[in-house]
XYZ file of N, CA, C and O in Angstrom:
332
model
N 18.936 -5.988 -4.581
C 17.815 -5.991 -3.662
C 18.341 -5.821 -2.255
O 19.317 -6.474 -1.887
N 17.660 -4.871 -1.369
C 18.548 -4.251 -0.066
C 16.782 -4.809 0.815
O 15.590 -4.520 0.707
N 17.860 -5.949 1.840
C 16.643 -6.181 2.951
C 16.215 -4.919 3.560
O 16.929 -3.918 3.617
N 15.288 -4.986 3.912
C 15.195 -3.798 5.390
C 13.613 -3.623 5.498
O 12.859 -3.679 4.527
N 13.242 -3.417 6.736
C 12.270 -2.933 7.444
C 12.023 -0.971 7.680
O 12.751 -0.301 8.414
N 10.862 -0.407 6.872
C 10.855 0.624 6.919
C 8.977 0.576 7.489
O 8.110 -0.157 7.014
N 8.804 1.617 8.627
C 7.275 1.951 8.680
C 6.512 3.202 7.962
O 6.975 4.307 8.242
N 5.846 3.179 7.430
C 5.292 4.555 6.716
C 3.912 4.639 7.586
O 3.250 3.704 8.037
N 3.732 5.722 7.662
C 2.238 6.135 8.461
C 1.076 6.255 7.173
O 1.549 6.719 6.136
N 0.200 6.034 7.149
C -0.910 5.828 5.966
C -2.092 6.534 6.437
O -2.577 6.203 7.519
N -2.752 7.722 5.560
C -3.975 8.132 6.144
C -4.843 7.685 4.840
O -4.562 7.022 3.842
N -5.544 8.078 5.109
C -6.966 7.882 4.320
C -7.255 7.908 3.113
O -7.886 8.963 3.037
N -7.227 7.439 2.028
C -7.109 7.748 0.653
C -5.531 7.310 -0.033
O -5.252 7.208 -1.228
N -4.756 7.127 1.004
C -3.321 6.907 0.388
C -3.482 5.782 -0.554
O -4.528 5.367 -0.057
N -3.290 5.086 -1.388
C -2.674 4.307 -2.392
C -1.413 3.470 -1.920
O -0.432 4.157 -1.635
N -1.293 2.229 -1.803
C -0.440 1.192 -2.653
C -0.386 0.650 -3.815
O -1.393 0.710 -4.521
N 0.982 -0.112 -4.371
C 0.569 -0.773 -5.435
C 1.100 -1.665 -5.386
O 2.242 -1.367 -5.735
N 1.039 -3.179 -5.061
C 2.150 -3.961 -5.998
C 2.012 -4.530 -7.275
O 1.084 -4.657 -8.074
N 3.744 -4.976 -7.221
C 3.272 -5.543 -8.938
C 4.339 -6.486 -9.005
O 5.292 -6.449 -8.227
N 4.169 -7.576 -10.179
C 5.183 -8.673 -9.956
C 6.153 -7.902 -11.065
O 5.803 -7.083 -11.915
N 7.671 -8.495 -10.749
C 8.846 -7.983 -11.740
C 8.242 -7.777 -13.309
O 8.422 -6.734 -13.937
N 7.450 -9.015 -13.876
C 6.941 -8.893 -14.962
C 6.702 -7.425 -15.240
O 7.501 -6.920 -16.029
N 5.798 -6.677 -14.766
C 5.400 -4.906 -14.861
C 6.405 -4.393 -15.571
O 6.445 -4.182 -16.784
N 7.452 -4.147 -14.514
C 8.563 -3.173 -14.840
C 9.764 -3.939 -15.749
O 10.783 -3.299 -16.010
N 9.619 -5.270 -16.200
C 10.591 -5.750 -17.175
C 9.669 -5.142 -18.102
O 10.426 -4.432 -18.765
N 8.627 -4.992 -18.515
C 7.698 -5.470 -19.457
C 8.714 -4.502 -20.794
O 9.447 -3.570 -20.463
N 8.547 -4.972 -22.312
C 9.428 -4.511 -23.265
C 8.502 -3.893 -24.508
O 7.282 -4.053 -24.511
N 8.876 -3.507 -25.072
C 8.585 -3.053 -26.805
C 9.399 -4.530 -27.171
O 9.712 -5.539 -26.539
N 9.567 -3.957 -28.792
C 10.518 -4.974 -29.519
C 11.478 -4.667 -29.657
O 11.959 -4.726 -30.788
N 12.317 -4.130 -28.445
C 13.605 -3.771 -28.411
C 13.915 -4.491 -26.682
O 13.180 -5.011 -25.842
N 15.227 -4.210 -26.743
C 15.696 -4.361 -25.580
C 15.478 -3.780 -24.049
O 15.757 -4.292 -22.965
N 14.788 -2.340 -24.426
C 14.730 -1.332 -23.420
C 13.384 -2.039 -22.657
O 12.564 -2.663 -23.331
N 13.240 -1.886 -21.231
C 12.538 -2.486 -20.291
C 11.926 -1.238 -20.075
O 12.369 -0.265 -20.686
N 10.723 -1.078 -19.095
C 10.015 0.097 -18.768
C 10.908 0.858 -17.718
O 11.388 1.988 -17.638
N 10.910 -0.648 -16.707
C 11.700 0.417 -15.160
C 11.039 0.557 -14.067
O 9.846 0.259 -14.025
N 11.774 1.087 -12.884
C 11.144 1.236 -12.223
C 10.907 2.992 -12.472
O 9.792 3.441 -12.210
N 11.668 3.653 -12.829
C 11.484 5.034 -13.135
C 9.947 5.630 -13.830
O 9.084 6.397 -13.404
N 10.106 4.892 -15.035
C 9.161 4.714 -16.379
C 7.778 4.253 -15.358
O 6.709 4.817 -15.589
N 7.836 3.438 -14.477
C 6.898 2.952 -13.940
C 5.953 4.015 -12.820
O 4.758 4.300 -12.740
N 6.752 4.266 -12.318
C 6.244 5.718 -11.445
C 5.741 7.115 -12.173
O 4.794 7.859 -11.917
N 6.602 7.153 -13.021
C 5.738 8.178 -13.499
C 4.470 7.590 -14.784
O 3.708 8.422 -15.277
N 4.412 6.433 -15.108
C 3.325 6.447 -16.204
C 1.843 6.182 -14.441
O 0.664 6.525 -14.526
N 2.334 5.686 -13.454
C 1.493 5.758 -12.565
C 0.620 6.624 -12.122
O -0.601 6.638 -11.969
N 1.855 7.647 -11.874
C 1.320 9.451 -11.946
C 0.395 9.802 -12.664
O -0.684 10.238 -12.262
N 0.820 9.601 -14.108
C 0.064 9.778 -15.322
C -1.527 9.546 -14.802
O -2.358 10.394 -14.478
N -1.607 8.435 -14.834
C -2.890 7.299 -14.708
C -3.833 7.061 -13.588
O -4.725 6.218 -13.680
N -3.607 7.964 -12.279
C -4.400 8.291 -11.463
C -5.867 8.797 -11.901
O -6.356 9.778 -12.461
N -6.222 7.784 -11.429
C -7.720 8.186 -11.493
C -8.184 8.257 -10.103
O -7.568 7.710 -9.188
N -9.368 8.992 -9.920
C -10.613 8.929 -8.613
C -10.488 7.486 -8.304
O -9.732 7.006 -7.459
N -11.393 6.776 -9.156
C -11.624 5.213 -8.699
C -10.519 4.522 -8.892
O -9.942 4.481 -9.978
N -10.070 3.817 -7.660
C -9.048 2.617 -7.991
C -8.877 1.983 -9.009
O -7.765 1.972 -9.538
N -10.352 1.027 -9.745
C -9.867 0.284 -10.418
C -9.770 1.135 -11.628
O -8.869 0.761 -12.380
N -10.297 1.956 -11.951
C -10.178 3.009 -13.411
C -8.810 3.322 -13.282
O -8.179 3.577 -14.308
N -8.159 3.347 -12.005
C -6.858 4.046 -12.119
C -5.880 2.366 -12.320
O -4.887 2.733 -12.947
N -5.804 1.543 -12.196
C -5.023 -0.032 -12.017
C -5.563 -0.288 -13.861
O -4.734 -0.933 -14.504
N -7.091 0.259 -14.823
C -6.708 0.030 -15.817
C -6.130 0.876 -16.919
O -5.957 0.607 -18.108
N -5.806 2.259 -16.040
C -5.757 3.063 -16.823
C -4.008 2.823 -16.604
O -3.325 3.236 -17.541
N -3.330 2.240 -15.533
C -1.767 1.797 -15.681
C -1.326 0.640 -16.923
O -0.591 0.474 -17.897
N -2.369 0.006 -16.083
C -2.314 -1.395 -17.081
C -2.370 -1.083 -19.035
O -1.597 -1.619 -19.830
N -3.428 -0.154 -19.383
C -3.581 0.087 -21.005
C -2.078 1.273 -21.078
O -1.431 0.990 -22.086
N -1.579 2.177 -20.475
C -0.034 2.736 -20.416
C 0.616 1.542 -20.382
O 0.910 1.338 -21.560
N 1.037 0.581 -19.692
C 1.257 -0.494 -19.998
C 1.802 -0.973 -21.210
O 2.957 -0.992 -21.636
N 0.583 -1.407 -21.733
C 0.304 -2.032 -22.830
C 0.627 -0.974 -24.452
O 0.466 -1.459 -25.572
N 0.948 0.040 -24.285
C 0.555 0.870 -25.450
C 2.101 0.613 -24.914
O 2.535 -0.062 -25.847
N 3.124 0.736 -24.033
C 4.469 0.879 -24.227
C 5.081 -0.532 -25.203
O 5.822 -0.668 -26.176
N 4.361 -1.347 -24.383
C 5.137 -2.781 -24.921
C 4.803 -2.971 -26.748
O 5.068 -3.912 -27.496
N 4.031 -1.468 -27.055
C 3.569 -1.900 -28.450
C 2.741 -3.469 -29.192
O 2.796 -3.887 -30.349
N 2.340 -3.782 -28.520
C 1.912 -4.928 -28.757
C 2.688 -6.424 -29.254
O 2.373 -7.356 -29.995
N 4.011 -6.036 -28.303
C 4.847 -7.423 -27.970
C 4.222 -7.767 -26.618
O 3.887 -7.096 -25.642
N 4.178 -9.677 -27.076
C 3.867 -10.660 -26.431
C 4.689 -10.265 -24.884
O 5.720 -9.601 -24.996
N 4.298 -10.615 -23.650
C 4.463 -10.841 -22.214
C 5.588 -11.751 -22.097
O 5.323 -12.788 -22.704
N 6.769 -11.782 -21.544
C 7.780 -12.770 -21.278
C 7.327 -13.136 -19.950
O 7.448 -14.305 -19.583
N 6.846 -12.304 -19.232
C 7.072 -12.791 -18.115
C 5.250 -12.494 -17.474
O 4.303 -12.135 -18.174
N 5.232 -12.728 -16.268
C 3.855 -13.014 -15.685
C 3.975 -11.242 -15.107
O 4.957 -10.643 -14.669
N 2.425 -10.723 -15.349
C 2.182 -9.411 -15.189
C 1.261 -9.361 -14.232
O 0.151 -9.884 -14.328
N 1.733 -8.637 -13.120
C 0.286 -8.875 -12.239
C 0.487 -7.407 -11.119
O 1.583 -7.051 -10.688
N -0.813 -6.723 -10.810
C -0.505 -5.219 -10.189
C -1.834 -5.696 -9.210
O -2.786 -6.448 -9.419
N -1.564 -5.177 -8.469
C -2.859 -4.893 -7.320
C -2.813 -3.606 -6.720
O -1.675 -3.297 -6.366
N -3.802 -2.652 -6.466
C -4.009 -1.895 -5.928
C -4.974 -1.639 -4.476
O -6.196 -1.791 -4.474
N -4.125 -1.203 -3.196
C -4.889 -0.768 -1.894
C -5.142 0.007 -2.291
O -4.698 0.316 -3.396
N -6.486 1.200 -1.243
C -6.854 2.087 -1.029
C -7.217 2.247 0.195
O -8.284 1.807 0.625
N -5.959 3.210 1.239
C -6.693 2.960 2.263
C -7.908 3.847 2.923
O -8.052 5.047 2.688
N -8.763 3.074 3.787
C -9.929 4.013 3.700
C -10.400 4.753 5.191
O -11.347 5.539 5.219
């Protein structure tokens, strides 16, 4: 983890996301974790128009990866939109 202070300029419609570590540990029944890689692009994927259609359409990508193994850890995403 690298401290630092970066500013990004934001117009209108841009998107944030956060999400707690849980997200990108999240597993199948194997060892392999999603990522942060895996994570960006199933994001891509899952853009929708509406925010929240797009936060459940990450969340069920999500869920179809982990195959329906149990959560180790706490999962939590929020999505801005700025307007």
């Amino acid at each position: 983890f690298q401290k630092g202070v970066e500013k990004v300029k934001l117009a209108s419609g841009h998107r944030i996301y956060f999400y707690t570590d849980g997200v990108q540990e999240a597993s199948a029944h194997s060892p392999v974790m999603l990522g942060p890689e895996r994570l960006v692009e199933l994001t891509q994927r899952a853009v929708r128009e509406d925010l929240r259609e797009t936060l459940a359409a990450i969340m069920e990508e999500l869920n179809q990866f982990r195959s329906g193994a149990a959560t180790e850890d706490d999962v939590l995403l929020v999505g801005v939109r700025v307007k």
